[in-house]
PDB file of C-alpha atoms in Angstrom:
ATOM      1  CA  UNK A   1       0.210   0.124  -0.030  1.00  0.00           C
ATOM      2  CA  UNK A   2       1.534   3.479  -0.956  1.00  0.00           C
ATOM      3  CA  UNK A   3      -0.104   6.851  -0.066  1.00  0.00           C
ATOM      4  CA  UNK A   4       0.416  10.341  -1.029  1.00  0.00           C
ATOM      5  CA  UNK A   5      -1.042  13.209   0.514  1.00  0.00           C
ATOM      6  CA  UNK A   6      -3.085  15.557  -1.350  1.00  0.00           C
ATOM      7  CA  UNK A   7      -3.493  18.387   1.221  1.00  0.00           C
ATOM      8  CA  UNK A   8      -4.113  18.402   4.340  1.00  0.00           C
ATOM      9  CA  UNK A   9      -7.421  16.105   4.721  1.00  0.00           C
ATOM     10  CA  UNK A  10      -7.080  13.781   1.468  1.00  0.00           C
ATOM     11  CA  UNK A  11      -4.634  11.320   0.628  1.00  0.00           C
ATOM     12  CA  UNK A  12      -4.439   9.213  -2.331  1.00  0.00           C
ATOM     13  CA  UNK A  13      -4.181   5.500  -1.701  1.00  0.00           C
ATOM     14  CA  UNK A  14      -2.219   3.114  -3.923  1.00  0.00           C
ATOM     15  CA  UNK A  15      -3.733  -0.638  -2.431  1.00  0.00           C
ATOM     16  CA  UNK A  16      -2.456  -3.521  -4.107  1.00  0.00           C
ATOM     17  CA  UNK A  17      -3.662  -7.172  -4.666  1.00  0.00           C
ATOM     18  CA  UNK A  18      -3.208 -10.111  -6.120  1.00  0.00           C
ATOM     19  CA  UNK A  19      -1.248  -8.394  -8.884  1.00  0.00           C
ATOM     20  CA  UNK A  20      -4.148  -5.827  -9.340  1.00  0.00           C
ATOM     21  CA  UNK A  21      -3.395  -2.541  -8.484  1.00  0.00           C
ATOM     22  CA  UNK A  22      -6.792   0.510  -6.827  1.00  0.00           C
ATOM     23  CA  UNK A  23      -6.220   4.080  -6.955  1.00  0.00           C
ATOM     24  CA  UNK A  24      -8.770   5.431  -3.731  1.00  0.00           C
ATOM     25  CA  UNK A  25      -8.843   9.024  -2.552  1.00  0.00           C
ATOM     26  CA  UNK A  26      -9.441   9.013   1.242  1.00  0.00           C
ATOM     27  CA  UNK A  27     -10.627  11.696   3.497  1.00  0.00           C
ATOM     28  CA  UNK A  28     -12.433  14.677   2.912  1.00  0.00           C
ATOM     29  CA  UNK A  29     -16.509  14.200   2.834  1.00  0.00           C
ATOM     30  CA  UNK A  30     -16.339  11.232   0.562  1.00  0.00           C
ATOM     31  CA  UNK A  31     -13.868   8.362  -0.389  1.00  0.00           C
ATOM     32  CA  UNK A  32     -13.554   7.899  -3.821  1.00  0.00           C
ATOM     33  CA  UNK A  33     -12.242   5.198  -5.955  1.00  0.00           C
ATOM     34  CA  UNK A  34      -9.781   6.895  -8.715  1.00  0.00           C
ATOM     35  CA  UNK A  35      -9.210   3.928 -10.805  1.00  0.00           C
ATOM     36  CA  UNK A  36      -9.908   0.424 -10.037  1.00  0.00           C
ATOM     37  CA  UNK A  37      -8.635  -3.393 -11.941  1.00  0.00           C
ATOM     38  CA  UNK A  38      -5.197  -1.886 -12.319  1.00  0.00           C
ATOM     39  CA  UNK A  39      -3.689  -4.830 -13.925  1.00  0.00           C
ATOM     40  CA  UNK A  40       0.505  -4.829 -13.469  1.00  0.00           C
ATOM     41  CA  UNK A  41       2.294  -5.740 -16.611  1.00  0.00           C
ATOM     42  CA  UNK A  42       5.737  -8.210 -16.829  1.00  0.00           C
ATOM     43  CA  UNK A  43       7.667  -5.056 -16.655  1.00  0.00           C
ATOM     44  CA  UNK A  44       7.505  -2.519 -13.882  1.00  0.00           C
ATOM     45  CA  UNK A  45       8.127   1.178 -14.072  1.00  0.00           C
ATOM     46  CA  UNK A  46      10.425   2.684 -11.463  1.00  0.00           C
ATOM     47  CA  UNK A  47       8.242   4.729  -9.072  1.00  0.00           C
ATOM     48  CA  UNK A  48       8.759   8.508  -9.294  1.00  0.00           C
ATOM     49  CA  UNK A  49       9.888   9.192  -5.599  1.00  0.00           C
ATOM     50  CA  UNK A  50      12.400  10.901  -7.077  1.00  0.00           C
ATOM     51  CA  UNK A  51      15.254   9.039  -5.245  1.00  0.00           C
ATOM     52  CA  UNK A  52      16.906   7.926  -8.796  1.00  0.00           C
ATOM     53  CA  UNK A  53      19.472   5.216  -7.001  1.00  0.00           C
ATOM     54  CA  UNK A  54      20.071   1.208  -7.972  1.00  0.00           C
ATOM     55  CA  UNK A  55      17.491   0.920 -10.519  1.00  0.00           C
ATOM     56  CA  UNK A  56      19.083  -1.241 -13.372  1.00  0.00           C
ATOM     57  CA  UNK A  57      17.755   0.293 -17.046  1.00  0.00           C
ATOM     58  CA  UNK A  58      14.908  -1.489 -18.760  1.00  0.00           C
ATOM     59  CA  UNK A  59      16.055  -3.808 -21.697  1.00  0.00           C
ATOM     60  CA  UNK A  60      15.888  -2.601 -25.311  1.00  0.00           C
ATOM     61  CA  UNK A  61      11.870  -3.231 -26.559  1.00  0.00           C
ATOM     62  CA  UNK A  62      12.169  -5.669 -28.810  1.00  0.00           C
ATOM     63  CA  UNK A  63      11.559  -5.687 -32.582  1.00  0.00           C
ATOM     64  CA  UNK A  64       8.264  -6.411 -33.696  1.00  0.00           C
ATOM     65  CA  UNK A  65       8.072  -9.732 -35.150  1.00  0.00           C
ATOM     66  CA  UNK A  66       6.131 -10.373 -38.361  1.00  0.00           C
ATOM     67  CA  UNK A  67       2.740 -12.430 -38.408  1.00  0.00           C
ATOM     68  CA  UNK A  68       2.833 -15.980 -39.587  1.00  0.00           C
ATOM     69  CA  UNK A  69       1.834 -16.391 -43.464  1.00  0.00           C
ATOM     70  CA  UNK A  70      -1.868 -17.761 -42.789  1.00  0.00           C
ATOM     71  CA  UNK A  71      -2.314 -21.172 -44.272  1.00  0.00           C
ATOM     72  CA  UNK A  72      -4.254 -21.401 -47.534  1.00  0.00           C
ATOM     73  CA  UNK A  73      -7.005 -24.014 -47.370  1.00  0.00           C
ATOM     74  CA  UNK A  74      -7.950 -26.570 -50.182  1.00  0.00           C
ATOM     75  CA  UNK A  75     -11.688 -24.727 -51.094  1.00  0.00           C
ATOM     76  CA  UNK A  76     -14.166 -27.092 -49.455  1.00  0.00           C
ATOM     77  CA  UNK A  77     -16.956 -28.447 -52.221  1.00  0.00           C
ATOM     78  CA  UNK A  78     -20.201 -26.971 -52.534  1.00  0.00           C
ATOM     79  CA  UNK A  79     -22.604 -28.581 -50.051  1.00  0.00           C
ATOM     80  CA  UNK A  80     -25.389 -30.759 -51.674  1.00  0.00           C
ATOM     81  CA  UNK A  81     -28.400 -28.793 -52.732  1.00  0.00           C
ATOM     82  CA  UNK A  82     -30.275 -28.207 -50.025  1.00  0.00           C
ATOM     83  CA  UNK A  83     -33.823 -27.387 -51.513  1.00  0.00           C
ATOM     84  CA  UNK A  84     -36.653 -29.359 -50.616  1.00  0.00           C
ATOM     85  CA  UNK A  85     -38.166 -31.322 -52.999  1.00  0.00           C
ATOM     86  CA  UNK A  86     -41.339 -29.679 -54.170  1.00  0.00           C
ATOM     87  CA  UNK A  87     -44.403 -31.387 -53.310  1.00  0.00           C
ATOM     88  CA  UNK A  88     -47.762 -31.130 -54.673  1.00  0.00           C
ATOM     89  CA  UNK A  89     -50.301 -29.254 -53.626  1.00  0.00           C
ATOM     90  CA  UNK A  90     -53.208 -30.547 -52.373  1.00  0.00           C
ATOM     91  CA  UNK A  91     -56.293 -31.158 -53.730  1.00  0.00           C
ATOM     92  CA  UNK A  92     -59.990 -31.575 -52.443  1.00  0.00           C
ATOM     93  CA  UNK A  93     -61.288 -34.880 -52.890  1.00  0.00           C
ATOM     94  CA  UNK A  94     -63.541 -34.506 -56.038  1.00  0.00           C
ATOM     95  CA  UNK A  95     -67.385 -34.108 -54.823  1.00  0.00           C
ATOM     96  CA  UNK A  96     -69.412 -37.334 -55.170  1.00  0.00           C
ATOM     97  CA  UNK A  97     -71.803 -37.860 -58.143  1.00  0.00           C
ATOM     98  CA  UNK A  98     -75.373 -39.246 -58.188  1.00  0.00           C
ATOM     99  CA  UNK A  99     -75.250 -42.797 -59.372  1.00  0.00           C
ATOM    100  CA  UNK A 100     -76.042 -42.947 -62.872  1.00  0.00           C
ATOM    101  CA  UNK A 101     -79.908 -44.645 -62.882  1.00  0.00           C
ATOM    102  CA  UNK A 102     -80.217 -47.085 -65.822  1.00  0.00           C
ATOM    103  CA  UNK A 103     -83.320 -45.903 -68.301  1.00  0.00           C
ATOM    104  CA  UNK A 104     -86.326 -47.172 -67.406  1.00  0.00           C
ATOM    105  CA  UNK A 105     -89.914 -46.235 -68.194  1.00  0.00           C
ATOM    106  CA  UNK A 106     -91.389 -44.170 -66.042  1.00  0.00           C
ATOM    107  CA  UNK A 107     -95.261 -44.086 -65.804  1.00  0.00           C
ATOM    108  CA  UNK A 108     -97.151 -41.091 -65.160  1.00  0.00           C
ATOM    109  CA  UNK A 109    -100.240 -40.744 -64.026  1.00  0.00           C
ATOM    110  CA  UNK A 110    -102.411 -37.885 -64.319  1.00  0.00           C
ATOM    111  CA  UNK A 111    -103.763 -36.231 -61.209  1.00  0.00           C
ATOM    112  CA  UNK A 112    -107.994 -36.216 -61.026  1.00  0.00           C
TER     113      UNK A 112
END
C-alpha cells in the first residue's frame, strides 16, 4: 500500500492485491475510487519518488515479429443441394356424383 498526501485532509492511496491495483482518494467528506482493476505488467516501471538510485535500466524493446503467413486451405466442395423437393399441392377430393340411373320407362299418372 502506498499513500501520498493531496492536501491537509485528503490522501491518494494505491492498494495492491493479487497483482491488481486500485487507486483511492480518501479523507474529506467522501472517499472516491479513482481507478480500479489496474493490472500489473511483467515489466515494472520505476516509482516516481525521485530517489534516482540503484535501478537497472529497462532492457531495450524487442523488434516486432512479423506475423506468420496464413495457411491456405483447399476450397471445400459446395454442399449438396439443400432445396426441398417440390411437393404437389393438396387437392380436395372430388364431390360425389349421384349414381347414374338406368333408363326406365316412367309411368306418369295424371292427377284427378
